[in-house]
mmCIF file of C-alpha atoms and ligand atoms in Angstrom:
data_model
loop_
_atom_site.group_PDB
_atom_site.id
_atom_site.type_symbol
_atom_site.label_atom_id
_atom_site.label_comp_id
_atom_site.label_asym_id
_atom_site.label_seq_id
_atom_site.Cartn_x
_atom_site.Cartn_y
_atom_site.Cartn_z
ATOM 1 C CA UNK W 4 71.315 -96.344 -207.245
ATOM 2 C CA UNK W 5 71.739 -99.251 -209.470
ATOM 3 C CA UNK W 6 72.717 -102.416 -207.901
ATOM 4 C CA UNK W 7 76.112 -103.133 -210.231
ATOM 5 C CA UNK W 8 77.554 -106.440 -208.416
ATOM 6 C CA UNK W 9 76.391 -108.754 -206.082
ATOM 7 C CA UNK W 10 78.293 -111.327 -204.031
ATOM 8 C CA UNK W 11 77.045 -114.414 -201.920
ATOM 9 C CA UNK W 12 79.575 -115.901 -199.376
ATOM 10 C CA UNK W 13 78.884 -118.849 -197.189
ATOM 11 C CA UNK W 14 80.618 -118.389 -193.962
ATOM 12 C CA UNK W 15 81.071 -120.898 -191.196
ATOM 13 C CA UNK W 16 81.958 -119.504 -187.717
ATOM 14 C CA UNK W 17 82.150 -121.713 -184.565
ATOM 15 C CA UNK W 18 80.098 -120.590 -181.701
ATOM 16 C CA UNK W 19 81.827 -120.098 -178.185
ATOM 17 C CA UNK W 20 79.320 -122.058 -176.473
ATOM 18 C CA UNK W 21 76.834 -124.914 -178.463
ATOM 19 C CA UNK W 22 73.492 -123.543 -178.443
ATOM 20 C CA UNK W 23 70.763 -125.982 -177.540
ATOM 21 C CA UNK W 24 67.095 -125.416 -177.980
ATOM 22 C CA UNK W 25 63.873 -127.995 -178.023
ATOM 23 C CA UNK W 26 64.888 -128.555 -181.688
ATOM 24 C CA UNK W 27 68.692 -129.434 -181.514
ATOM 25 C CA UNK W 28 71.986 -128.264 -180.898
ATOM 26 C CA UNK W 29 74.395 -126.042 -182.700
ATOM 27 C CA UNK W 30 78.069 -125.879 -182.401
ATOM 28 C CA UNK W 31 78.924 -123.887 -185.615
ATOM 29 C CA UNK W 32 76.929 -121.202 -187.427
ATOM 30 C CA UNK W 33 76.505 -121.202 -191.224
ATOM 31 C CA UNK W 34 75.370 -118.203 -192.600
ATOM 32 C CA UNK W 35 75.257 -116.376 -196.224
ATOM 33 C CA UNK W 36 76.871 -113.087 -196.080
ATOM 34 C CA UNK W 37 75.833 -110.822 -198.983
ATOM 35 C CA UNK W 38 77.465 -108.013 -200.568
ATOM 36 C CA UNK W 39 76.101 -105.411 -202.910
ATOM 37 C CA UNK W 40 77.739 -102.698 -205.090
ATOM 38 C CA UNK W 41 76.707 -99.245 -205.968
ATOM 39 C CA UNK W 42 78.403 -96.216 -207.192
ATOM 40 C CA UNK W 43 81.529 -97.011 -205.323
ATOM 41 C CA UNK W 44 79.691 -98.165 -202.007
ATOM 42 C CA UNK W 45 79.191 -101.829 -200.480
ATOM 43 C CA UNK W 46 76.235 -102.751 -198.678
ATOM 44 C CA UNK W 47 76.268 -106.078 -196.330
ATOM 45 C CA UNK W 48 73.424 -108.054 -195.321
ATOM 46 C CA UNK W 49 73.092 -111.411 -193.581
ATOM 47 C CA UNK W 50 71.182 -114.705 -194.116
ATOM 48 C CA UNK W 51 71.206 -116.421 -190.967
ATOM 49 C CA UNK W 52 69.761 -119.990 -191.938
ATOM 50 C CA UNK W 53 71.754 -122.090 -189.795
ATOM 51 C CA UNK W 54 72.352 -125.512 -190.622
ATOM 52 C CA UNK W 55 69.374 -127.580 -190.776
ATOM 53 C CA UNK W 56 65.543 -127.065 -191.277
ATOM 54 C CA UNK W 57 64.774 -126.929 -187.463
ATOM 55 C CA UNK W 58 63.923 -123.283 -186.543
ATOM 56 C CA UNK W 59 62.410 -122.624 -189.898
ATOM 57 C CA UNK W 60 62.338 -124.941 -193.361
ATOM 58 C CA UNK W 61 65.333 -122.685 -194.499
ATOM 59 C CA UNK W 62 68.896 -123.986 -194.369
ATOM 60 C CA UNK W 63 72.397 -122.216 -195.915
ATOM 61 C CA UNK W 64 71.584 -124.771 -198.925
ATOM 62 C CA UNK W 65 67.960 -123.140 -199.635
ATOM 63 C CA UNK W 66 69.177 -119.786 -199.303
ATOM 64 C CA UNK W 67 71.949 -120.138 -201.890
ATOM 65 C CA UNK W 68 69.648 -121.601 -204.148
ATOM 66 C CA UNK W 69 66.970 -119.298 -203.952
ATOM 67 C CA UNK W 70 69.436 -116.117 -203.781
ATOM 68 C CA UNK W 71 71.419 -117.563 -206.831
ATOM 69 C CA UNK W 72 68.265 -118.725 -208.895
ATOM 70 C CA UNK W 73 65.630 -116.362 -208.244
ATOM 71 C CA UNK W 74 66.500 -113.356 -205.890
ATOM 72 C CA UNK W 75 69.666 -112.276 -207.381
ATOM 73 C CA UNK W 76 68.234 -111.962 -210.865
ATOM 74 C CA UNK W 77 65.453 -109.937 -209.677
ATOM 75 C CA UNK W 78 67.896 -107.469 -207.967
ATOM 76 C CA UNK W 79 71.091 -107.306 -210.153
ATOM 77 C CA UNK W 80 70.879 -104.320 -212.531
ATOM 78 C CA UNK W 81 68.141 -102.595 -211.004
ATOM 79 C CA UNK W 82 68.001 -98.989 -210.043
ATOM 80 C CA UNK W 83 66.676 -99.025 -206.542
ATOM 81 C CA UNK W 84 65.265 -95.669 -205.517
ATOM 82 C CA UNK W 85 64.388 -96.490 -202.010
ATOM 83 C CA UNK W 86 65.163 -99.801 -199.921
ATOM 84 C CA UNK W 87 61.504 -100.179 -199.390
ATOM 85 C CA UNK W 88 60.673 -101.520 -202.873
ATOM 86 C CA UNK W 89 62.983 -104.759 -202.333
ATOM 87 C CA UNK W 90 60.117 -106.506 -200.494
ATOM 88 C CA UNK W 91 57.842 -105.949 -203.679
ATOM 89 C CA UNK W 92 60.621 -107.225 -206.051
ATOM 90 C CA UNK W 93 61.026 -110.446 -204.155
ATOM 91 C CA UNK W 94 57.164 -110.868 -203.852
ATOM 92 C CA UNK W 95 56.943 -113.387 -206.858
ATOM 93 C CA UNK W 96 59.209 -115.724 -204.487
ATOM 94 C CA UNK W 97 57.265 -117.441 -202.102
ATOM 95 C CA UNK W 98 58.368 -117.625 -198.762
ATOM 96 C CA UNK W 99 61.978 -117.953 -197.842
ATOM 97 C CA UNK W 100 62.275 -115.060 -195.927
ATOM 98 C CA UNK W 101 65.793 -115.561 -194.521
ATOM 99 C CA UNK W 102 67.062 -115.796 -198.065
ATOM 100 C CA UNK W 103 65.455 -112.445 -198.791
ATOM 101 C CA UNK W 104 66.634 -110.712 -196.019
ATOM 102 C CA UNK W 105 70.478 -111.012 -196.514
ATOM 103 C CA UNK W 106 69.742 -109.317 -200.018
ATOM 104 C CA UNK W 107 67.365 -106.650 -198.633
ATOM 105 C CA UNK W 108 69.284 -105.719 -195.711
ATOM 106 C CA UNK W 109 72.370 -105.388 -197.940
ATOM 107 C CA UNK W 110 70.258 -102.801 -200.189
ATOM 108 C CA UNK W 111 69.369 -100.798 -196.741
ATOM 109 C CA UNK W 112 72.852 -100.659 -195.740
ATOM 110 C CA UNK W 113 73.757 -99.243 -199.378
ATOM 111 C CA UNK W 114 71.307 -96.743 -199.507
ATOM 112 C CA UNK W 115 71.844 -95.456 -196.006
ATOM 113 C CA UNK W 116 75.575 -95.148 -197.026
ATOM 114 C CA UNK W 117 74.480 -93.146 -200.218
ATOM 115 C CA UNK W 118 72.497 -90.996 -198.128
ATOM 116 C CA UNK W 119 75.638 -90.699 -195.295
ATOM 117 C CA UNK W 120 73.314 -91.518 -192.661
ATOM 118 C CA UNK W 121 73.251 -94.400 -189.746
ATOM 119 C CA UNK W 122 71.070 -97.229 -190.836
ATOM 120 C CA UNK W 123 69.101 -96.734 -187.423
ATOM 121 C CA UNK W 124 68.522 -93.062 -188.330
ATOM 122 C CA UNK W 125 67.641 -94.063 -191.828
ATOM 123 C CA UNK W 126 64.930 -96.489 -190.720
ATOM 124 C CA UNK W 127 63.538 -94.153 -188.189
ATOM 125 C CA UNK W 128 65.194 -94.961 -184.958
ATOM 126 C CA UNK W 129 66.371 -92.075 -182.357
ATOM 127 C CA UNK W 130 68.003 -93.729 -179.320
ATOM 128 C CA UNK W 131 71.760 -94.121 -179.449
ATOM 129 C CA UNK W 132 71.675 -97.043 -177.130
ATOM 130 C CA UNK W 133 69.376 -100.293 -177.175
ATOM 131 C CA UNK W 134 68.673 -102.718 -173.912
ATOM 132 C CA UNK W 135 70.272 -106.010 -174.231
ATOM 133 C CA UNK W 136 69.010 -109.398 -173.144
ATOM 134 C CA UNK W 137 70.561 -112.629 -173.496
ATOM 135 C CA UNK W 138 69.154 -116.296 -174.738
ATOM 136 C CA UNK W 139 70.591 -119.268 -172.807
ATOM 137 C CA UNK W 140 70.291 -122.311 -174.367
ATOM 138 C CA UNK W 141 69.428 -125.706 -172.616
ATOM 139 C CA UNK W 142 72.467 -127.011 -170.384
ATOM 140 C CA UNK W 143 73.683 -130.318 -169.551
ATOM 141 C CA UNK W 144 72.633 -129.732 -165.708
ATOM 142 C CA UNK W 145 70.799 -127.099 -163.870
ATOM 143 C CA UNK W 146 73.776 -126.078 -161.979
ATOM 144 C CA UNK W 147 75.659 -125.261 -165.462
ATOM 145 C CA UNK W 148 72.359 -123.087 -166.359
ATOM 146 C CA UNK W 149 72.549 -121.214 -162.949
ATOM 147 C CA UNK W 150 76.388 -120.497 -163.633
ATOM 148 C CA UNK W 151 75.972 -119.394 -167.010
ATOM 149 C CA UNK W 152 72.786 -116.966 -165.991
ATOM 150 C CA UNK W 153 75.113 -115.620 -163.101
ATOM 151 C CA UNK W 154 77.774 -114.867 -165.393
ATOM 152 C CA UNK W 155 75.232 -112.960 -167.588
ATOM 153 C CA UNK W 156 73.702 -111.213 -165.030
ATOM 154 C CA UNK W 157 77.162 -110.074 -163.759
ATOM 155 C CA UNK W 158 78.110 -108.668 -167.188
ATOM 156 C CA UNK W 159 74.973 -106.782 -166.991
ATOM 157 C CA UNK W 160 72.441 -108.356 -169.399
ATOM 158 C CA UNK W 161 69.329 -106.751 -168.551
ATOM 159 C CA UNK W 162 67.152 -109.847 -168.910
ATOM 160 C CA UNK W 163 67.563 -113.540 -169.099
ATOM 161 C CA UNK W 164 65.656 -115.984 -171.528
ATOM 162 C CA UNK W 165 65.642 -119.678 -171.017
ATOM 163 C CA UNK W 166 65.072 -122.443 -173.450
ATOM 164 C CA UNK W 167 62.430 -124.815 -172.279
ATOM 165 C CA UNK W 168 61.310 -128.296 -173.508
ATOM 166 C CA UNK W 169 59.310 -131.077 -172.142
ATOM 167 C CA UNK W 170 61.447 -132.300 -169.205
ATOM 168 C CA UNK W 171 63.481 -128.879 -168.898
ATOM 169 C CA UNK W 172 60.911 -126.751 -167.823
ATOM 170 C CA UNK W 173 59.102 -126.534 -164.305
ATOM 171 C CA UNK W 174 61.790 -127.723 -162.169
ATOM 172 C CA UNK W 175 64.309 -125.486 -163.860
ATOM 173 C CA UNK W 176 62.311 -122.407 -163.825
ATOM 174 C CA UNK W 177 61.723 -123.147 -159.993
ATOM 175 C CA UNK W 178 65.376 -123.341 -159.641
ATOM 176 C CA UNK W 179 66.446 -120.295 -161.265
ATOM 177 C CA UNK W 180 63.585 -118.352 -159.544
ATOM 178 C CA UNK W 181 64.933 -119.475 -156.129
ATOM 179 C CA UNK W 182 68.690 -118.366 -156.941
ATOM 180 C CA UNK W 183 67.588 -115.082 -159.101
ATOM 181 C CA UNK W 184 64.383 -113.959 -157.315
ATOM 182 C CA UNK W 185 64.335 -110.492 -158.875
ATOM 183 C CA UNK W 186 65.813 -111.033 -162.409
ATOM 184 C CA UNK W 187 63.756 -110.168 -165.681
ATOM 185 C CA UNK W 188 63.091 -113.759 -166.738
ATOM 186 C CA UNK W 189 61.540 -115.248 -169.662
ATOM 187 C CA UNK W 190 61.109 -118.720 -171.316
ATOM 188 C CA UNK W 191 61.082 -119.696 -175.061
ATOM 189 C CA UNK W 192 59.552 -123.337 -175.653
ATOM 190 C CA UNK W 193 60.305 -123.199 -179.948
ATOM 191 C CA UNK W 194 57.206 -124.921 -180.507
ATOM 192 C CA UNK W 195 57.857 -128.089 -177.982
ATOM 193 C CA UNK W 196 54.150 -128.221 -176.546
ATOM 194 C CA UNK W 197 50.665 -128.698 -177.468
ATOM 195 C CA UNK W 198 47.672 -127.298 -175.921
ATOM 196 C CA UNK W 199 47.061 -130.259 -173.578
ATOM 197 C CA UNK W 200 50.068 -128.593 -171.460
ATOM 198 C CA UNK W 201 47.753 -126.031 -170.694
ATOM 199 C CA UNK W 202 48.044 -126.960 -167.068
ATOM 200 C CA UNK W 203 51.957 -126.606 -167.018
ATOM 201 C CA UNK W 204 51.456 -123.109 -168.261
ATOM 202 C CA UNK W 205 49.160 -122.393 -165.666
ATOM 203 C CA UNK W 206 51.792 -123.360 -162.950
ATOM 204 C CA UNK W 207 54.206 -121.349 -164.642
ATOM 205 C CA UNK W 208 52.094 -118.335 -163.608
ATOM 206 C CA UNK W 209 53.721 -118.053 -160.254
ATOM 207 C CA UNK W 210 56.898 -117.479 -161.580
ATOM 208 C CA UNK W 211 56.499 -113.481 -162.495
ATOM 209 C CA UNK W 212 57.911 -114.349 -165.806
ATOM 210 C CA UNK W 213 57.842 -111.455 -168.322
ATOM 211 C CA UNK W 214 56.758 -113.814 -171.087
ATOM 212 C CA UNK W 215 56.582 -117.391 -172.617
ATOM 213 C CA UNK W 216 57.829 -117.381 -176.321
ATOM 214 C CA UNK W 217 56.162 -119.914 -178.826
ATOM 215 C CA UNK W 218 55.050 -122.714 -176.604
ATOM 216 C CA UNK W 219 52.915 -124.003 -179.309
ATOM 217 C CA UNK W 220 52.936 -125.179 -182.995
ATOM 218 C CA UNK W 221 55.062 -122.999 -185.097
ATOM 219 C CA UNK W 222 52.161 -122.043 -187.793
ATOM 220 C CA UNK W 223 49.551 -121.947 -185.127
ATOM 221 C CA UNK W 224 47.587 -118.824 -184.095
ATOM 222 C CA UNK W 225 44.605 -120.370 -182.856
ATOM 223 C CA UNK W 226 45.655 -122.557 -180.044
ATOM 224 C CA UNK W 227 48.012 -119.767 -178.628
ATOM 225 C CA UNK W 228 44.856 -117.965 -178.488
ATOM 226 C CA UNK W 229 43.285 -120.462 -176.618
ATOM 227 C CA UNK W 230 46.041 -120.664 -174.421
ATOM 228 C CA UNK W 231 46.496 -117.189 -174.081
ATOM 229 C CA UNK W 232 42.914 -117.119 -172.722
ATOM 230 C CA UNK W 233 43.856 -119.662 -169.697
ATOM 231 C CA UNK W 234 47.065 -117.901 -168.275
ATOM 232 C CA UNK W 235 47.947 -114.738 -166.759
ATOM 233 C CA UNK W 236 51.425 -114.827 -168.317
ATOM 234 C CA UNK W 237 51.897 -113.044 -171.544
ATOM 235 C CA UNK W 238 52.483 -115.072 -174.825
ATOM 236 C CA UNK W 239 54.996 -113.798 -176.975
ATOM 237 C CA UNK W 240 55.023 -115.115 -180.446
ATOM 238 C CA UNK W 241 58.047 -115.521 -182.687
ATOM 239 C CA UNK W 242 57.665 -118.565 -185.395
ATOM 240 C CA UNK W 243 54.170 -118.030 -186.131
ATOM 241 C CA UNK W 244 54.509 -114.408 -187.245
ATOM 242 C CA UNK W 245 56.286 -114.265 -190.507
ATOM 243 C CA UNK W 246 54.046 -111.384 -192.319
ATOM 244 C CA UNK W 247 52.623 -108.502 -191.071
ATOM 245 C CA UNK W 248 49.337 -110.019 -191.698
ATOM 246 C CA UNK W 249 50.327 -112.853 -189.259
ATOM 247 C CA UNK W 250 50.781 -110.083 -186.834
ATOM 248 C CA UNK W 251 47.551 -108.603 -187.423
ATOM 249 C CA UNK W 252 45.546 -112.085 -187.344
ATOM 250 C CA UNK W 253 47.426 -112.613 -184.269
ATOM 251 C CA UNK W 254 46.438 -109.384 -182.571
ATOM 252 C CA UNK W 255 42.840 -109.761 -183.482
ATOM 253 C CA UNK W 256 42.614 -113.165 -182.351
ATOM 254 C CA UNK W 257 44.362 -112.420 -179.092
ATOM 255 C CA UNK W 258 47.043 -115.390 -179.638
ATOM 256 C CA UNK W 259 49.689 -113.218 -177.808
ATOM 257 C CA UNK W 260 50.320 -109.974 -175.951
ATOM 258 C CA UNK W 261 54.041 -109.272 -177.127
ATOM 259 C CA UNK W 262 55.814 -110.031 -180.644
ATOM 260 C CA UNK W 263 59.442 -110.838 -181.022
ATOM 261 C CA UNK W 264 60.576 -109.416 -184.630
ATOM 262 C CA UNK W 265 63.449 -110.843 -186.270
ATOM 263 C CA UNK W 266 64.362 -109.547 -189.884
ATOM 264 C CA UNK W 267 65.261 -112.933 -191.078
ATOM 265 C CA UNK W 268 61.957 -114.584 -190.189
ATOM 266 C CA UNK W 269 59.852 -111.758 -191.566
ATOM 267 C CA UNK W 270 61.734 -111.354 -194.959
ATOM 268 C CA UNK W 271 63.728 -108.137 -194.112
ATOM 269 C CA UNK W 272 63.775 -104.669 -192.430
ATOM 270 C CA UNK W 273 60.880 -103.304 -194.323
ATOM 271 C CA UNK W 274 58.606 -106.261 -193.118
ATOM 272 C CA UNK W 275 60.146 -105.763 -189.741
ATOM 273 C CA UNK W 276 59.347 -102.384 -189.374
ATOM 274 C CA UNK W 277 55.758 -102.806 -190.805
ATOM 275 C CA UNK W 278 54.990 -105.168 -188.041
ATOM 276 C CA UNK W 279 56.675 -102.801 -185.591
ATOM 277 C CA UNK W 280 54.405 -100.017 -186.747
ATOM 278 C CA UNK W 281 51.157 -102.125 -186.688
ATOM 279 C CA UNK W 282 51.994 -103.636 -182.972
ATOM 280 C CA UNK W 283 52.621 -99.786 -181.680
ATOM 281 C CA UNK W 284 48.950 -98.711 -183.240
ATOM 282 C CA UNK W 285 47.575 -101.589 -180.987
ATOM 283 C CA UNK W 286 49.924 -100.865 -178.077
ATOM 284 C CA UNK W 287 51.767 -104.204 -178.154
ATOM 285 C CA UNK W 288 55.278 -104.202 -177.258
ATOM 286 C CA UNK W 289 57.928 -105.669 -179.347
ATOM 287 C CA UNK W 290 61.506 -106.574 -178.962
ATOM 288 C CA UNK W 291 64.148 -107.600 -181.384
ATOM 289 C CA UNK W 292 65.012 -111.373 -181.613
ATOM 290 C CA UNK W 293 68.229 -112.907 -182.951
ATOM 291 C CA UNK W 294 68.917 -115.956 -185.033
ATOM 292 C CA UNK W 295 72.730 -116.223 -183.750
ATOM 293 C CA UNK W 296 73.792 -113.608 -186.631
ATOM 294 C CA UNK W 297 77.298 -112.466 -186.773
ATOM 295 C CA UNK W 298 78.306 -108.692 -186.803
ATOM 296 C CA UNK W 299 76.584 -107.987 -190.110
ATOM 297 C CA UNK W 300 73.308 -109.115 -189.113
ATOM 298 C CA UNK W 301 73.649 -108.051 -185.510
ATOM 299 C CA UNK W 302 74.054 -104.515 -186.852
ATOM 300 C CA UNK W 303 71.110 -104.678 -188.823
ATOM 301 C CA UNK W 304 69.375 -105.655 -185.410
ATOM 302 C CA UNK W 305 70.809 -103.050 -183.457
ATOM 303 C CA UNK W 306 69.553 -100.443 -185.935
ATOM 304 C CA UNK W 307 66.089 -102.153 -186.140
ATOM 305 C CA UNK W 308 66.139 -102.097 -182.182
ATOM 306 C CA UNK W 309 66.016 -98.424 -182.463
ATOM 307 C CA UNK W 310 62.366 -97.867 -183.518
ATOM 308 C CA UNK W 311 60.414 -96.577 -180.510
ATOM 309 C CA UNK W 312 57.957 -99.526 -180.002
ATOM 310 C CA UNK W 313 60.988 -101.806 -179.380
ATOM 311 C CA UNK W 314 60.199 -101.430 -175.482
ATOM 312 C CA UNK W 315 61.498 -104.711 -174.022
ATOM 313 C CA UNK W 316 65.364 -105.816 -174.151
ATOM 314 C CA UNK W 317 66.096 -108.059 -177.335
ATOM 315 C CA UNK W 318 68.236 -111.140 -178.310
ATOM 316 C CA UNK W 319 70.495 -108.707 -179.383
ATOM 317 C CA UNK W 320 73.758 -109.414 -177.276
ATOM 318 C CA UNK W 321 77.619 -108.801 -177.374
ATOM 319 C CA UNK W 322 79.607 -110.523 -180.414
ATOM 320 C CA UNK W 323 81.400 -112.446 -177.723
ATOM 321 C CA UNK W 324 78.649 -113.894 -176.343
ATOM 322 C CA UNK W 325 78.405 -115.844 -179.797
ATOM 323 C CA UNK W 326 81.662 -115.708 -181.655
ATOM 324 C CA UNK W 327 85.498 -115.908 -180.571
ATOM 325 C CA UNK W 328 86.533 -113.720 -183.755
ATOM 326 C CA UNK W 329 83.271 -112.380 -185.334
ATOM 327 C CA UNK W 330 83.884 -110.390 -188.739
ATOM 328 C CA UNK W 331 83.116 -106.828 -187.843
ATOM 329 C CA UNK W 332 85.168 -104.117 -186.568
ATOM 330 C CA UNK W 333 84.506 -102.746 -184.059
ATOM 331 C CA UNK W 334 82.666 -105.680 -182.163
ATOM 332 C CA UNK W 335 79.521 -104.955 -180.421
ATOM 333 C CA UNK W 336 80.022 -104.702 -176.772
ATOM 334 C CA UNK W 337 77.997 -104.685 -173.673
ATOM 335 C CA UNK W 338 78.050 -101.367 -171.693
ATOM 336 C CA UNK W 339 78.184 -101.863 -167.952
ATOM 337 C CA UNK W 340 74.613 -100.639 -167.849
ATOM 338 C CA UNK W 341 73.464 -103.686 -170.143
ATOM 339 C CA UNK W 342 72.995 -101.505 -173.147
ATOM 340 C CA UNK W 343 74.641 -101.809 -176.738
ATOM 341 C CA UNK W 344 75.550 -98.594 -178.309
ATOM 342 C CA UNK W 345 74.131 -97.780 -181.748
ATOM 343 C CA UNK W 346 76.878 -97.138 -184.289
ATOM 344 C CA UNK W 347 77.148 -93.723 -185.652
ATOM 345 C CA UNK W 348 78.575 -94.101 -188.929
ATOM 346 C CA UNK W 349 76.527 -94.284 -192.118
ATOM 347 C CA UNK W 350 75.003 -97.473 -192.934
ATOM 348 C CA UNK W 351 75.397 -100.335 -190.319
ATOM 349 C CA UNK W 352 78.141 -97.944 -189.025
ATOM 350 C CA UNK W 353 80.901 -101.168 -188.238
ATOM 351 C CA UNK W 354 83.548 -101.750 -190.880
ATOM 352 C CA UNK W 355 83.466 -105.458 -192.027
ATOM 353 C CA UNK W 356 86.913 -107.204 -191.538
ATOM 354 C CA UNK W 357 87.369 -108.437 -195.020
ATOM 355 C CA UNK W 358 90.426 -110.573 -194.209
ATOM 356 C CA UNK W 359 88.603 -112.404 -191.411
ATOM 357 C CA UNK W 360 85.428 -112.467 -193.410
ATOM 358 C CA UNK W 361 87.537 -114.418 -196.650
ATOM 359 C CA UNK W 362 89.280 -116.489 -193.828
ATOM 360 C CA UNK W 363 85.821 -118.136 -192.508
ATOM 361 C CA UNK W 364 84.186 -118.273 -196.388
ATOM 362 C CA UNK W 365 83.547 -121.712 -197.702
ATOM 363 C CA UNK W 366 82.268 -120.619 -201.022
ATOM 364 C CA UNK W 367 81.521 -117.264 -202.542
ATOM 365 C CA UNK W 368 80.426 -116.506 -206.200
ATOM 366 C CA UNK W 369 80.117 -113.092 -207.716
ATOM 367 C CA UNK W 370 77.097 -111.700 -210.041
ATOM 368 C CA UNK W 371 77.683 -108.910 -212.515
ATOM 369 C CA UNK W 372 75.420 -106.713 -214.906
HETATM 370 O O1 OSB H 6 63.866 -119.150 -180.894
HETATM 371 O O2 OSB H 6 64.475 -117.124 -180.673
HETATM 372 C C1 OSB H 6 64.954 -118.317 -181.210
HETATM 373 C C2 OSB H 6 68.596 -118.549 -182.157
HETATM 374 C C3 OSB H 6 68.345 -119.467 -183.188
HETATM 375 C C4 OSB H 6 67.171 -120.044 -183.730
HETATM 376 C C5 OSB H 6 65.873 -119.398 -182.948
HETATM 377 C C6 OSB H 6 65.952 -118.465 -181.633
HETATM 378 C C7 OSB H 6 67.284 -118.370 -181.289
HETATM 379 C C8 OSB H 6 67.376 -117.604 -179.929
HETATM 380 C C9 OSB H 6 68.684 -116.849 -179.733
HETATM 381 O O3 OSB H 6 66.809 -117.681 -179.070
HETATM 382 C C10 OSB H 6 68.658 -115.629 -180.572
HETATM 383 C C11 OSB H 6 69.995 -115.024 -180.499
HETATM 384 O O4 OSB H 6 70.787 -114.740 -179.285
HETATM 385 O O5 OSB H 6 70.683 -114.420 -181.438
HETATM 386 MG MG1 MG H 7 62.244 -117.608 -180.474
#
């Protein structure tokens, strides 16, 4: 399949609720939606960089620059036999995984559509529903947090992740556990602590947490291994795992016992699948994280989550948890049993509402060959 045309679109979508983490507060999501054309078909992908270089060094501006000036020229006009070759094609560009992901995902969608297969199946997944969890941002008060968690539990979410930061940790967890003694609960610190905080994490061992995600430095593997040795709760790495090699190093060093896989963080679905396979060989469970994607990136995350070693509920929640007017049809909805159904149509399996997409586009650019 020859890649005949590529379009980049910067999209802005207001979030239903502001999302606050240890690195800041977002009220609007900005992403680059990528469309690729070949043989009368269109593939869609998403680069969910967000507004500032907080979670990662990438922003919508860096994605646009790296895509327009370096990645699009590497892909446009090429004959692509299999989506797995895109990662190699992009290898000369160092880093910038979120920028790469939008284009790589769009090629996966396009080739799955060419094969007439749902993306989930095309990737090697088997299940028709995935377990859904929800990530709850830092709230103005503990009461607000308890309310929000209660609402999500009532909706059926299968596990709750709460964001923590210094000053919003032990007491908050104590309160959540008192109110919800049995909920499957985990924490995400987004690198807000250092090894000197080990005593805090030892105290958190008392709360039957499924895991603590990324407590220490965003590039660190060694201090996480030192911390994991001192605590009972499994550590889960997010920011520190950027390539399959990092996953291998983390496993060898004992830096964590669980890995959060996000296509955006690792440069796309092929890299995500390689990390999945490596973790499976080492009996490390994985789950699918998120970057507040619109329905397009969400569809890719849903498809990825159907691989067999995605054994824990992910941060792949319903469209309505993020956006009032998402850009896909149908929307992703939570089933009463806390699962999300995997679309059964070809490719991402959901239609993109082009009118809606146009309405929230702030700039676009077409590249033709
Ligand atoms: O650390 O997992 C994270 C959102 C944006 C950036 C980083 C993270 C998150 C989330 C929410 O926790 C994931 C989601 O629901 O999409
Ligand atoms: Mg995280």
